[in-house]
GROMACS .gro file of C-alpha atoms in nm:
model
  402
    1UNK     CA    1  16.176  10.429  15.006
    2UNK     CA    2  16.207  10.077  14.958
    3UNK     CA    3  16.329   9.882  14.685
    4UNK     CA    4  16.027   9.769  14.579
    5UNK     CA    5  15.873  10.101  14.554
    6UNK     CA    6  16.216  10.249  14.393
    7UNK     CA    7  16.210   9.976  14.131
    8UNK     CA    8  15.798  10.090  14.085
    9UNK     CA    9  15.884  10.428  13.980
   10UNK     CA   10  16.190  10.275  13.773
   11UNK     CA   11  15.930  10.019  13.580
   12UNK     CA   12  15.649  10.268  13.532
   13UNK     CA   13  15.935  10.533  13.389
   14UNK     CA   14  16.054  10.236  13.167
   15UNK     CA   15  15.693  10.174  13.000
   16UNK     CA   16  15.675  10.578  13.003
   17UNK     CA   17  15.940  10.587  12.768
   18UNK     CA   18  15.875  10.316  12.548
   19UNK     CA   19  15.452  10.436  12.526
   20UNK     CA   20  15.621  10.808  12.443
   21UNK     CA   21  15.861  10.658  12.187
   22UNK     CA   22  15.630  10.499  12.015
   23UNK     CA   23  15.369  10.773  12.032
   24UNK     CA   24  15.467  10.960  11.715
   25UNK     CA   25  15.414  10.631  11.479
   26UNK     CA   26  15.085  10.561  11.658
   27UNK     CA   27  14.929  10.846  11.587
   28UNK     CA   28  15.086  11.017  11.279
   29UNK     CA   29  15.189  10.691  11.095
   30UNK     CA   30  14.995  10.486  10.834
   31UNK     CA   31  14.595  10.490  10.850
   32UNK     CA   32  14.642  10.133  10.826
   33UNK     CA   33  14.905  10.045  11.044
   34UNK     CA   34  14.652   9.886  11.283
   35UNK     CA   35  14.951   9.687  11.495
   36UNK     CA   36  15.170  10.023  11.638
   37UNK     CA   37  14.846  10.181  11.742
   38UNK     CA   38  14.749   9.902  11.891
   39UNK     CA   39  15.072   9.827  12.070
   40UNK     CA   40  15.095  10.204  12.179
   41UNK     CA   41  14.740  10.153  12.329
   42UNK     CA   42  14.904   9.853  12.549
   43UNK     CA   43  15.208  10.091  12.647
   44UNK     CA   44  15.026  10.346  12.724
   45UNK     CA   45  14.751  10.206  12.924
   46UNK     CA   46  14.987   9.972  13.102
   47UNK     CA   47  15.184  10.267  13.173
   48UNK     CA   48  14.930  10.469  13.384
   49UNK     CA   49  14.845  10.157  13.573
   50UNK     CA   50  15.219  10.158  13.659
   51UNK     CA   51  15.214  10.532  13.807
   52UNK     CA   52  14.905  10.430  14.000
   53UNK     CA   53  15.094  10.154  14.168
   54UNK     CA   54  15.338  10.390  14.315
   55UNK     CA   55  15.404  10.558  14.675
   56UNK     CA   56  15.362  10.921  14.604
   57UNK     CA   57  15.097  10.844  14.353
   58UNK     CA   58  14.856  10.565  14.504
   59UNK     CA   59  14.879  10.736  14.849
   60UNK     CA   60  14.771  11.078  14.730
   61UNK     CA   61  14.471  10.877  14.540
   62UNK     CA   62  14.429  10.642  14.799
   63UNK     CA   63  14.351  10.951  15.049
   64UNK     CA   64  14.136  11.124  14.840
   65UNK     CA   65  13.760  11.184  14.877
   66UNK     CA   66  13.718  10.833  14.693
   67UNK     CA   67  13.872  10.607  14.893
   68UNK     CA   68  14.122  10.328  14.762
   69UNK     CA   69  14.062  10.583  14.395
   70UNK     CA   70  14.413  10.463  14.293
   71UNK     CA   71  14.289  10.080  14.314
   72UNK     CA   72  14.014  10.176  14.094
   73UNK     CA   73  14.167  10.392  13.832
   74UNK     CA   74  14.479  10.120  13.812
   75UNK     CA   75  14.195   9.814  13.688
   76UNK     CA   76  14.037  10.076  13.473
   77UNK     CA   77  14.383  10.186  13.277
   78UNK     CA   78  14.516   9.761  13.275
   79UNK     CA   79  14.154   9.675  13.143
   80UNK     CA   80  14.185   9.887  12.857
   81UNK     CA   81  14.577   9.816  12.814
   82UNK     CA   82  14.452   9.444  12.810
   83UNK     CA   83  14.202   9.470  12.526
   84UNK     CA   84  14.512   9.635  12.332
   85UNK     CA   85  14.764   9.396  12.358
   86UNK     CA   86  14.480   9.116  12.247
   87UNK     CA   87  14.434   9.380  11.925
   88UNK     CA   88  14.823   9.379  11.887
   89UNK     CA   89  14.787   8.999  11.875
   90UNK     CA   90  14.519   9.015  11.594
   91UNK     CA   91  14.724   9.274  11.428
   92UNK     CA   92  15.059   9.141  11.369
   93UNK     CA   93  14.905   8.816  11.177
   94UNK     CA   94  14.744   9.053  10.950
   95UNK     CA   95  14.479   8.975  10.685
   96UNK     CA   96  14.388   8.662  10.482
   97UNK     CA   97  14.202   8.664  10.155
   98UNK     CA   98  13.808   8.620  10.160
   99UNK     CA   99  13.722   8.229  10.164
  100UNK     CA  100  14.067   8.148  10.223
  101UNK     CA  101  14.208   7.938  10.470
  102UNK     CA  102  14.336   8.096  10.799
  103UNK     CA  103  14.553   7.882  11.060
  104UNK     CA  104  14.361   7.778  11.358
  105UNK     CA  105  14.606   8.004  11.624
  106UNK     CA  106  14.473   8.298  11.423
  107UNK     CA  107  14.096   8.179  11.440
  108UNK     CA  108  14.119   8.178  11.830
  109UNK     CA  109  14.313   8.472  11.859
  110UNK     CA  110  14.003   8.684  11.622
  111UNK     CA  111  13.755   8.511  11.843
  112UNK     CA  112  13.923   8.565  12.183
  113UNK     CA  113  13.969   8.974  12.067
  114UNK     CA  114  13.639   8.986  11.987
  115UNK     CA  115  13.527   8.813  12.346
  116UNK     CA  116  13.740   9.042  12.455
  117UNK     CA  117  13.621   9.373  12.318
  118UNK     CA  118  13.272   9.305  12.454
  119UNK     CA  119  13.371   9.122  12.803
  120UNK     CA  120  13.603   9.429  12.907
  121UNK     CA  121  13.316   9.665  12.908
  122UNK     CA  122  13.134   9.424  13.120
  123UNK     CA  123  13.422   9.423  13.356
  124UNK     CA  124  13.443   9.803  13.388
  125UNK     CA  125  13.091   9.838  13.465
  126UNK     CA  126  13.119   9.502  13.711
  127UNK     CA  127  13.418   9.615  13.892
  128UNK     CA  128  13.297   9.972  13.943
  129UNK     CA  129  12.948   9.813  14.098
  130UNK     CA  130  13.140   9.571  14.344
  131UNK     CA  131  13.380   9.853  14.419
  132UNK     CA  132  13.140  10.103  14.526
  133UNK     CA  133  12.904   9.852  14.735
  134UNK     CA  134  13.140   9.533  14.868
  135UNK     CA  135  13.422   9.626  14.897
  136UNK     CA  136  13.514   9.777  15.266
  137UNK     CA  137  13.655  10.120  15.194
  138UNK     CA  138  13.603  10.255  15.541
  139UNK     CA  139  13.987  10.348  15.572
  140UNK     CA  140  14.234  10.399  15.291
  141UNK     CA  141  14.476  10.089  15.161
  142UNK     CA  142  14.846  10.067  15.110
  143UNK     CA  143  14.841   9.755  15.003
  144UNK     CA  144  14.504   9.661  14.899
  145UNK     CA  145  14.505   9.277  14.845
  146UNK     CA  146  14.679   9.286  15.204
  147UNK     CA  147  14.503   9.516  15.366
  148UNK     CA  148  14.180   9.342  15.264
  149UNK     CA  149  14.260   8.987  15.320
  150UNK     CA  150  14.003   8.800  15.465
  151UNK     CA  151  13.735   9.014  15.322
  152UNK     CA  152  13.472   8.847  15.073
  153UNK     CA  153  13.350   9.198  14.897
  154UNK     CA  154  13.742   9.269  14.832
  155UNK     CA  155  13.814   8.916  14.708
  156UNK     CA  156  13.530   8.895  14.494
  157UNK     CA  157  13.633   9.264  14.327
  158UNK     CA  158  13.962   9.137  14.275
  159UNK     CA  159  13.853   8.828  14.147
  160UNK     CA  160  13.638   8.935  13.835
  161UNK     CA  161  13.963   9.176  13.761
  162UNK     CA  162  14.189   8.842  13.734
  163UNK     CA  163  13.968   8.664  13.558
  164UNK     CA  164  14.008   8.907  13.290
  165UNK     CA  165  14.398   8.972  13.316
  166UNK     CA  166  14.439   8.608  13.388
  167UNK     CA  167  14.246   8.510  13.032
  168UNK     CA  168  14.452   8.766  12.865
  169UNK     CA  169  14.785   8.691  12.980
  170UNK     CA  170  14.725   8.283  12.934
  171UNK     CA  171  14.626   8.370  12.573
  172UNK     CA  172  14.925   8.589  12.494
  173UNK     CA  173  15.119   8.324  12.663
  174UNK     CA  174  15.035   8.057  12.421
  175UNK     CA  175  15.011   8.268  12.086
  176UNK     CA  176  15.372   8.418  12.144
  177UNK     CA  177  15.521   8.135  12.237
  178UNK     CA  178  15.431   7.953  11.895
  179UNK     CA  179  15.532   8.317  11.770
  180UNK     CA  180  15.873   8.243  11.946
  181UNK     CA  181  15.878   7.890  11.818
  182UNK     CA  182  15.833   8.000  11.424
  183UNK     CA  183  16.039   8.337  11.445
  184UNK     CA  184  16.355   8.289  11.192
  185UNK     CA  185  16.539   8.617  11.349
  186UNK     CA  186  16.734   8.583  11.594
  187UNK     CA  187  16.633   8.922  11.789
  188UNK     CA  188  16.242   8.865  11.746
  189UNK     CA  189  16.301   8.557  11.889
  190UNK     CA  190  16.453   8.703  12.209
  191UNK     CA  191  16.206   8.957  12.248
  192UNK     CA  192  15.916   8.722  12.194
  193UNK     CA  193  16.070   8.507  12.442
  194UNK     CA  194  16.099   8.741  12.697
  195UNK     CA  195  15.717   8.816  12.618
  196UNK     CA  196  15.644   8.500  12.660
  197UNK     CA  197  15.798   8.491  12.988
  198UNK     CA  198  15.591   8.790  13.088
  199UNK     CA  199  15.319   8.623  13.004
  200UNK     CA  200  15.406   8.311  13.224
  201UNK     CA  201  15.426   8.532  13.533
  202UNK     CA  202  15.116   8.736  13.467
  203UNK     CA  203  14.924   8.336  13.453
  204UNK     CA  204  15.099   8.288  13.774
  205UNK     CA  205  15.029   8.625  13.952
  206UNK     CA  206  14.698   8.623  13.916
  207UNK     CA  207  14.625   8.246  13.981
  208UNK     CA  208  14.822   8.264  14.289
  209UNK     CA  209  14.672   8.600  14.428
  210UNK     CA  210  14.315   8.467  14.375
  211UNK     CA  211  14.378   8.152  14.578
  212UNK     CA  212  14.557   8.351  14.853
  213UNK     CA  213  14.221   8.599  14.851
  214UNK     CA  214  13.957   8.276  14.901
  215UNK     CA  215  14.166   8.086  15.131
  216UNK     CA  216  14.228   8.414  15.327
  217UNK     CA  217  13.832   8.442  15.331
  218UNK     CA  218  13.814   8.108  15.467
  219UNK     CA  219  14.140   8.124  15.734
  220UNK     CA  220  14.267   8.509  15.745
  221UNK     CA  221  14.660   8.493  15.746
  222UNK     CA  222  14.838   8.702  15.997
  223UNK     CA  223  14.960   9.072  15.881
  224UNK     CA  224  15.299   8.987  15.850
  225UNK     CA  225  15.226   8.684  15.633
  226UNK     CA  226  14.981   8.910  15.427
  227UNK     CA  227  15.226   9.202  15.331
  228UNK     CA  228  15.516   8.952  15.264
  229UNK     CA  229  15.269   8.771  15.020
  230UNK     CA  230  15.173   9.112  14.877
  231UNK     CA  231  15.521   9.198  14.800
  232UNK     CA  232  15.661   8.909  14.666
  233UNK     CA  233  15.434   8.895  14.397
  234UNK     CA  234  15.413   9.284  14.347
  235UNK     CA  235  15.775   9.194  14.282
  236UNK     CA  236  15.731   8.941  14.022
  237UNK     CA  237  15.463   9.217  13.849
  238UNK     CA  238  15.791   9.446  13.848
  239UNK     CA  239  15.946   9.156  13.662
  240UNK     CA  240  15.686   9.091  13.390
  241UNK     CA  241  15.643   9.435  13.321
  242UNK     CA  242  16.051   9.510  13.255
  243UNK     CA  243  16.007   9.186  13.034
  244UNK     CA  244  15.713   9.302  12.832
  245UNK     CA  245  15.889   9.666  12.803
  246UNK     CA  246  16.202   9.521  12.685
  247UNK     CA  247  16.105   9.253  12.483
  248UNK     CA  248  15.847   9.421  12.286
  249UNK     CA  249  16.127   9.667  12.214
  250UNK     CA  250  16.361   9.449  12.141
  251UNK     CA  251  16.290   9.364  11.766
  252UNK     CA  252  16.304   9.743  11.741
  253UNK     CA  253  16.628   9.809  11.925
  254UNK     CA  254  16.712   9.512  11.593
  255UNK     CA  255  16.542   9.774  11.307
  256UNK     CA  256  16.763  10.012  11.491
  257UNK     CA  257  17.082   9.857  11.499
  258UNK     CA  258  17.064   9.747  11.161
  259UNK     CA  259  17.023  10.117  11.042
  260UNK     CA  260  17.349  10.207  11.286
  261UNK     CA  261  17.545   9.919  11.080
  262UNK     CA  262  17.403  10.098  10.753
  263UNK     CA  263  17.531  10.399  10.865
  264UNK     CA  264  17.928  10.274  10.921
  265UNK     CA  265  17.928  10.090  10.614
  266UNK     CA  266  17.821  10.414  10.417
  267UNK     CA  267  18.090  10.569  10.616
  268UNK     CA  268  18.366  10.361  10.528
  269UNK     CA  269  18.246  10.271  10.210
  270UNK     CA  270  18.230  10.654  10.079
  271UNK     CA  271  18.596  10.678  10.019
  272UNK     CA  272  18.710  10.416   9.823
  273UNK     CA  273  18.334  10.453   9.675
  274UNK     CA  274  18.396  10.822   9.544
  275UNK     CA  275  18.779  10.761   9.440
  276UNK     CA  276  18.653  10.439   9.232
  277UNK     CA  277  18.387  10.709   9.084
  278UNK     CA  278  18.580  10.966   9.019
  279UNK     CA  279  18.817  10.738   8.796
  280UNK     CA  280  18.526  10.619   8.619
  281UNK     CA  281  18.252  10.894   8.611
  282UNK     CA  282  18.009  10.748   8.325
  283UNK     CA  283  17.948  10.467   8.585
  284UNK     CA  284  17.741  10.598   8.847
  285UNK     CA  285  17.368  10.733   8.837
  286UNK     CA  286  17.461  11.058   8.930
  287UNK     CA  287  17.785  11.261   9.030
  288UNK     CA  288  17.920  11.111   9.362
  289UNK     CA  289  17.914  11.388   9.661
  290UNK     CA  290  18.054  11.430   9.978
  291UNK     CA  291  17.967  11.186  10.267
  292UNK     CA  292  17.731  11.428  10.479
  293UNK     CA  293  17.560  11.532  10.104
  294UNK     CA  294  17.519  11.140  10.043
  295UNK     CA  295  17.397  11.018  10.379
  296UNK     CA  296  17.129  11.330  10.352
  297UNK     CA  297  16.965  11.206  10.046
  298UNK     CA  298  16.657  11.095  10.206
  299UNK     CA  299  16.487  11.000   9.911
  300UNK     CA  300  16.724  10.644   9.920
  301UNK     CA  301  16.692  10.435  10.157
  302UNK     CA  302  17.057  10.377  10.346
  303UNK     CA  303  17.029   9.988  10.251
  304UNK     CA  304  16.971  10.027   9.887
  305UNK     CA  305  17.252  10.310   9.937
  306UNK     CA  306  17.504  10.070  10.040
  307UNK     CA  307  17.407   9.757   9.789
  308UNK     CA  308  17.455  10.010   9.510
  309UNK     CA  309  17.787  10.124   9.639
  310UNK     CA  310  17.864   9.758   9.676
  311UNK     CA  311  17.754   9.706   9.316
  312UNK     CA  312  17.938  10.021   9.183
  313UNK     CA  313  18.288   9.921   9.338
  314UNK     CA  314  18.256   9.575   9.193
  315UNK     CA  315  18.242   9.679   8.867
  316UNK     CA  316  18.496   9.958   8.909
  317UNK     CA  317  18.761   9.710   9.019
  318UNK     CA  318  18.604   9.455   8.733
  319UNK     CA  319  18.730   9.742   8.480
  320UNK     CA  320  19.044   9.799   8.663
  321UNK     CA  321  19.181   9.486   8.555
  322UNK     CA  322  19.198   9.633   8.240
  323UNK     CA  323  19.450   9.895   8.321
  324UNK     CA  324  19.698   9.654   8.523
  325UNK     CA  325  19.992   9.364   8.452
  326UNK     CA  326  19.908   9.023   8.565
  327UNK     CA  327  20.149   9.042   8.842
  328UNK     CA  328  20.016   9.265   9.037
  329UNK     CA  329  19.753   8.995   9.258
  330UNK     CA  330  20.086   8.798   9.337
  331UNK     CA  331  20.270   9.099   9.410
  332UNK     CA  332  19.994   9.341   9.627
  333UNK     CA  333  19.952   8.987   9.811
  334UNK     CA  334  20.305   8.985   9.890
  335UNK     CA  335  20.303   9.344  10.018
  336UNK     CA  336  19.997   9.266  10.233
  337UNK     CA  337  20.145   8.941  10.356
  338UNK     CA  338  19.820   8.723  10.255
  339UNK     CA  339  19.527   8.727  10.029
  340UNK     CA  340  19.292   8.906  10.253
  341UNK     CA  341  19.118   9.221  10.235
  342UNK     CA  342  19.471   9.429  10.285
  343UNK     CA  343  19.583   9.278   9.966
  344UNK     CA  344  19.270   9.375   9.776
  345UNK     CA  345  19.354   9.696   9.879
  346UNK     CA  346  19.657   9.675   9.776
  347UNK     CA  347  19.574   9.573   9.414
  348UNK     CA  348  19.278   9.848   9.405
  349UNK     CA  349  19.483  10.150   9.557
  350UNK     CA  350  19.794  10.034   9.260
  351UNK     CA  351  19.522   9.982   8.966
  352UNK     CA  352  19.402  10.322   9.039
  353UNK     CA  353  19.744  10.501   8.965
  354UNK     CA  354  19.772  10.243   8.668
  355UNK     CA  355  19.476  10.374   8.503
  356UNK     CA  356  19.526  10.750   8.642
  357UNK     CA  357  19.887  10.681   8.478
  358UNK     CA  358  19.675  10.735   8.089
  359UNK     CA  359  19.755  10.374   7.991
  360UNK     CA  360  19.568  10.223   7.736
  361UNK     CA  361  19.326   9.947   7.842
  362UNK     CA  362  19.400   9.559   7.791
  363UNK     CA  363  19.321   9.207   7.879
  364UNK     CA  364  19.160   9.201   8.165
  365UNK     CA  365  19.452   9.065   8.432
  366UNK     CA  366  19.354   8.787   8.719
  367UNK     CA  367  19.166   8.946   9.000
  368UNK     CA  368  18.998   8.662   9.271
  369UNK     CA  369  18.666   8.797   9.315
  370UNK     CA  370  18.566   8.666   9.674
  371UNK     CA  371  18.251   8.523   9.648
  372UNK     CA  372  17.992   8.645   9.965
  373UNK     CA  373  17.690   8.389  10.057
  374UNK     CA  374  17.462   8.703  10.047
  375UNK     CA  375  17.494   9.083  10.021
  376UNK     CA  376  17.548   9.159  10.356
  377UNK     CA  377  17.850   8.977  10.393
  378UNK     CA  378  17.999   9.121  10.083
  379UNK     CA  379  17.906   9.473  10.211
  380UNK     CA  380  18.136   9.345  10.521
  381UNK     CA  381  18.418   9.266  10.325
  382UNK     CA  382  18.429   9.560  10.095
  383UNK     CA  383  18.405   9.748  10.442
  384UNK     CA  384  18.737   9.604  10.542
  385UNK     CA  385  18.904   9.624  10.222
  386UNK     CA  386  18.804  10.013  10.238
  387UNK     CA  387  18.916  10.054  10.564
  388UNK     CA  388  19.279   9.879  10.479
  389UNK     CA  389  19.226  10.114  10.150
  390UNK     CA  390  19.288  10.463  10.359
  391UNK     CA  391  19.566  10.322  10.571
  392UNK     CA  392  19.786  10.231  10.278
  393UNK     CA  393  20.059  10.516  10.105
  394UNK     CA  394  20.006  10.617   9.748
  395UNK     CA  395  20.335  10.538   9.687
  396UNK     CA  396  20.379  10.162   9.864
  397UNK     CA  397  20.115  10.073   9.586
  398UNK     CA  398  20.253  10.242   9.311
  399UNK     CA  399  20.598  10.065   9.391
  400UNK     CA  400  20.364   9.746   9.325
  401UNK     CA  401  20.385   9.870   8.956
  402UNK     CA  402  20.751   9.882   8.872
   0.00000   0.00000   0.00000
C-alpha cells in the first residue's frame, strides 16, 4: 500500500466519522434546522465518494460487470454532496423578512443554489450518457484520468463533471472567505479559513486536471508523466478534503470545548458554592445538592448554572462583610502574601467561621470587589479563588480573627 492510498482510507474514515457524528442532529433534530441536514448531506455524500476512491474499493468496482462502476458511482455521490454544501451555504445566512433588503453575497448564493438544484440533475443524466457511449471502457482503470489520457470521450466525461465541481468549489471559495473576513470568533474564523482553503484547491484541481485532459488529447504525455500527474493532484484532493473535514468541525470542536470549560468551573465552583449556601440558605432558588445531583439537572443549561453560582457567591461574600472586623482584608492579604485570589480566599474561608461563630451582624467591613470586563472572566476568577478556597486550613483563617 502506498501512502497515497493509506492516507485515502485515512481521509474517507475522517469524513466517515464526522457524516456519522453529525447524523443524529440531521435527522432527529429541529424540523427547521435546514443548515445540519444540509451539512450532513455534504458529509455524507462526500464521504462515499471517498470510499470509492480507494484500492480495495475502486478495484473491486472497477472489475465488476460495469466497467470503471467505481468512476461512475464516485461523480454520482460528489454531485449530490455538491448540491448540499451549496444548500449549507443558503442555510447558514438564514431568512430575511418579505420586501426587505437582503445583501447581494446572499442574492448570488440563492440564485447559484437554485442553478444548482436544477443543473446537477442535468449532470447526472449527462455524465451517465457520455459514460456509457464515449468513454473507452474496454479494460478496467486504476487511475482513470491517467489511464485515459489522450482520449476525447474520457476528457469530455470528465470535463462536464468539473465544470460542475469547479462552479461549486469557486462559489464556496468566495462566500466563505467573506464569511472568514466578517467572523468575530476566533475558532469560526479558523475553520472557515481552512474551508476556504479547501475551496482554493478544489478551483485548482479541477482547472488543472481539465487542461492536462485537452492538451493530453492534443499531445498524449508519456505513462510515467501521466500517473505522476494523477497522483500529485489526487494528493492535493487528500488535502482539501482533511481541510473541509476539519474545518467544518472546527466551530464545533469550539461549542464543545466551551461546554468542557462549563463543566470545570461547575466543578470547582460547587464547593465554595454549597458552603457559601449552606451559611445562608434563604439565598438560593432551591436547596444546594451534591455536585453529580447538580451537574444532572438537565433542565439548566451548564452556562446559566455557572452565572448563577457566580451571582450567588457574590452576594454571599457581599453579606459576609457583615459578620467580620475591618481588618481582616489587610490581614487575609498578609497571610496570602498579595491581594490575589489566595487572599480572597483567605477573607471568605475566615468570614465564614465569623458568621458560623453566632455573631451579630454589623457595618458592612471593606471587601475590594474585583471588577471582571464580562462574566466569563469573573467566572475565572471565582474559579481560582475556589480552588485556593479548598487548599487553605480551617484554622490558618480563623487565626485571621484573633
Amino acid at each position: 500500500m502506498t501512502p497515497l492510498d493509506l492516507a485515502g482510507y485515512l481521509v474517507a474514515a475522517l469524513m466517515t466519522a464526522v457524516a456519522l457524528w453529525r447524523m443524529p442532529a440531521a435527522l432527529w433534530g429541529d424540523e427547521e434546522d435546514k443548515r445540519r441536514r444540509a451539512l450532513w448531506g455534504c458529509y455524507a455524500g462526500f464521504a462515499a465518494a471517498l470510499w470509492t476512491k480507494t484500492r480495495v474499493v475502486r478495484t473491486s468496482l472497477n472489475n465488476s460487470p460495469v466497467v470503471d462502476l467505481a468512476v461512475l458511482i464516485k461523480h454520482y455521490t460528489a454531485t449530490v454532496a455538491i448540491l448540499a454544501i451549496l444548500g449549507y451555504i443558503v442555510a447558514i445566512y438564514g431568512s430575511y423578512p418579505d420586501g426587505g433588503a437582503v445583501p447581494r453575497h446572499v442574492r448570488f448564493a440563492r440564485v447559484v443554489q437554485q442553478v444548482a438544484a436544477k443543473a446537477s440533475v442535468a449532470t447526472l443524466v449527462l455524465l451517465t450518457v457520455l459514460f456509457f457511449t464515449v468513454v473507452d471502457r474496454s479494460a478496467p482503470s486504476d487511475r482513470f484520468v491517467s489511464d485515459h489520457a489522450g482520449q476525447w470521450g474520457a476528457s469530455l466525461y470528465m470535463t462536464v463533471f468539473y465544470l460542475y465541481l469547479g462552479a461549486a468549489s469557486a462559489v464556496c471559495a468566495y462566500q466563505w472567505a467573506l464569511a472568514t473576513a466578517n467572523a468575530s470568533l476566533r475558532h469560526l474564523r479558523v475553520g472557515l479559513g481552512m474551508m476556504t482553503a479547501a475551496m482554493f484547491i478544489g478551483v485548482g484541481y479541477t482547472v488543472s486536471r481539465t487542461l492536462f485532459l485537452w492538451i493530453s488529447v492534443v499531445a498524449e504525455p508519456t505513462a510515467g508523466f501521466a500517473r505522476t500527474f494523477d497522483k500529485a493532484t489526487e494528493a492535493a484532493q487528500v488535502l482539501l478534503f482533511a481541510l473541509f473535514a476539519i474545518g467544518a468541525s472546527v466551530p464545533a470542536f469550539g461549542t464543545g470545548w466551551r461546554r468542557v470549560r462549563l463543566w470545570r468551573a461547575q466543578v470547582a465552583l460547587h464547593p465554595l458554592w454549597r458552603e457559601l449556601m449552606a451559611a445562608f440558605p434563604d439565598q438560593p432558588f432551591a436547596p444546594p445538592a451534591s455536585l453529580a445531583r447538580e451537574l444532572t439537572r438537565f433542565g439548566t443549561p451548564a452556562d446559566l448554572r455557572v452565572d448563577r453560582w457566580a451571582a450567588d457567591i457574590a452576594d454571599a461574600v457581599e453579606k459576609l462583610r457583615h459578620y467580620v472586623p475591618d481588618g481582616l482584608l489587610p490581614a487575609a492579604r498578609e497571610a496570602a502574601g498579595s491581594a490575589g485570589p489566595l487572599a480572597d480566599a483567605y477573607w471568605i474561608k475566615a468570614a465564614l467561621a465569623a458568621k458560623a461563630a453566632g455573631g451579630p451582624a454589623g457595618a458592612a467591613a471593606d471587601f475590594d470587589t474585583r471588577q471582571a470586563t464580562d462574566q466569563d472572566g469573573e467566572v475565572a476568577w471565582l474559579v481560582r479563588v475556589a480552588t485556593a478556597y479548598r487548599s487553605i486550613p480551617e484554622e490558618s483563617a480563623r487565626r485571621l480573627l484573633a
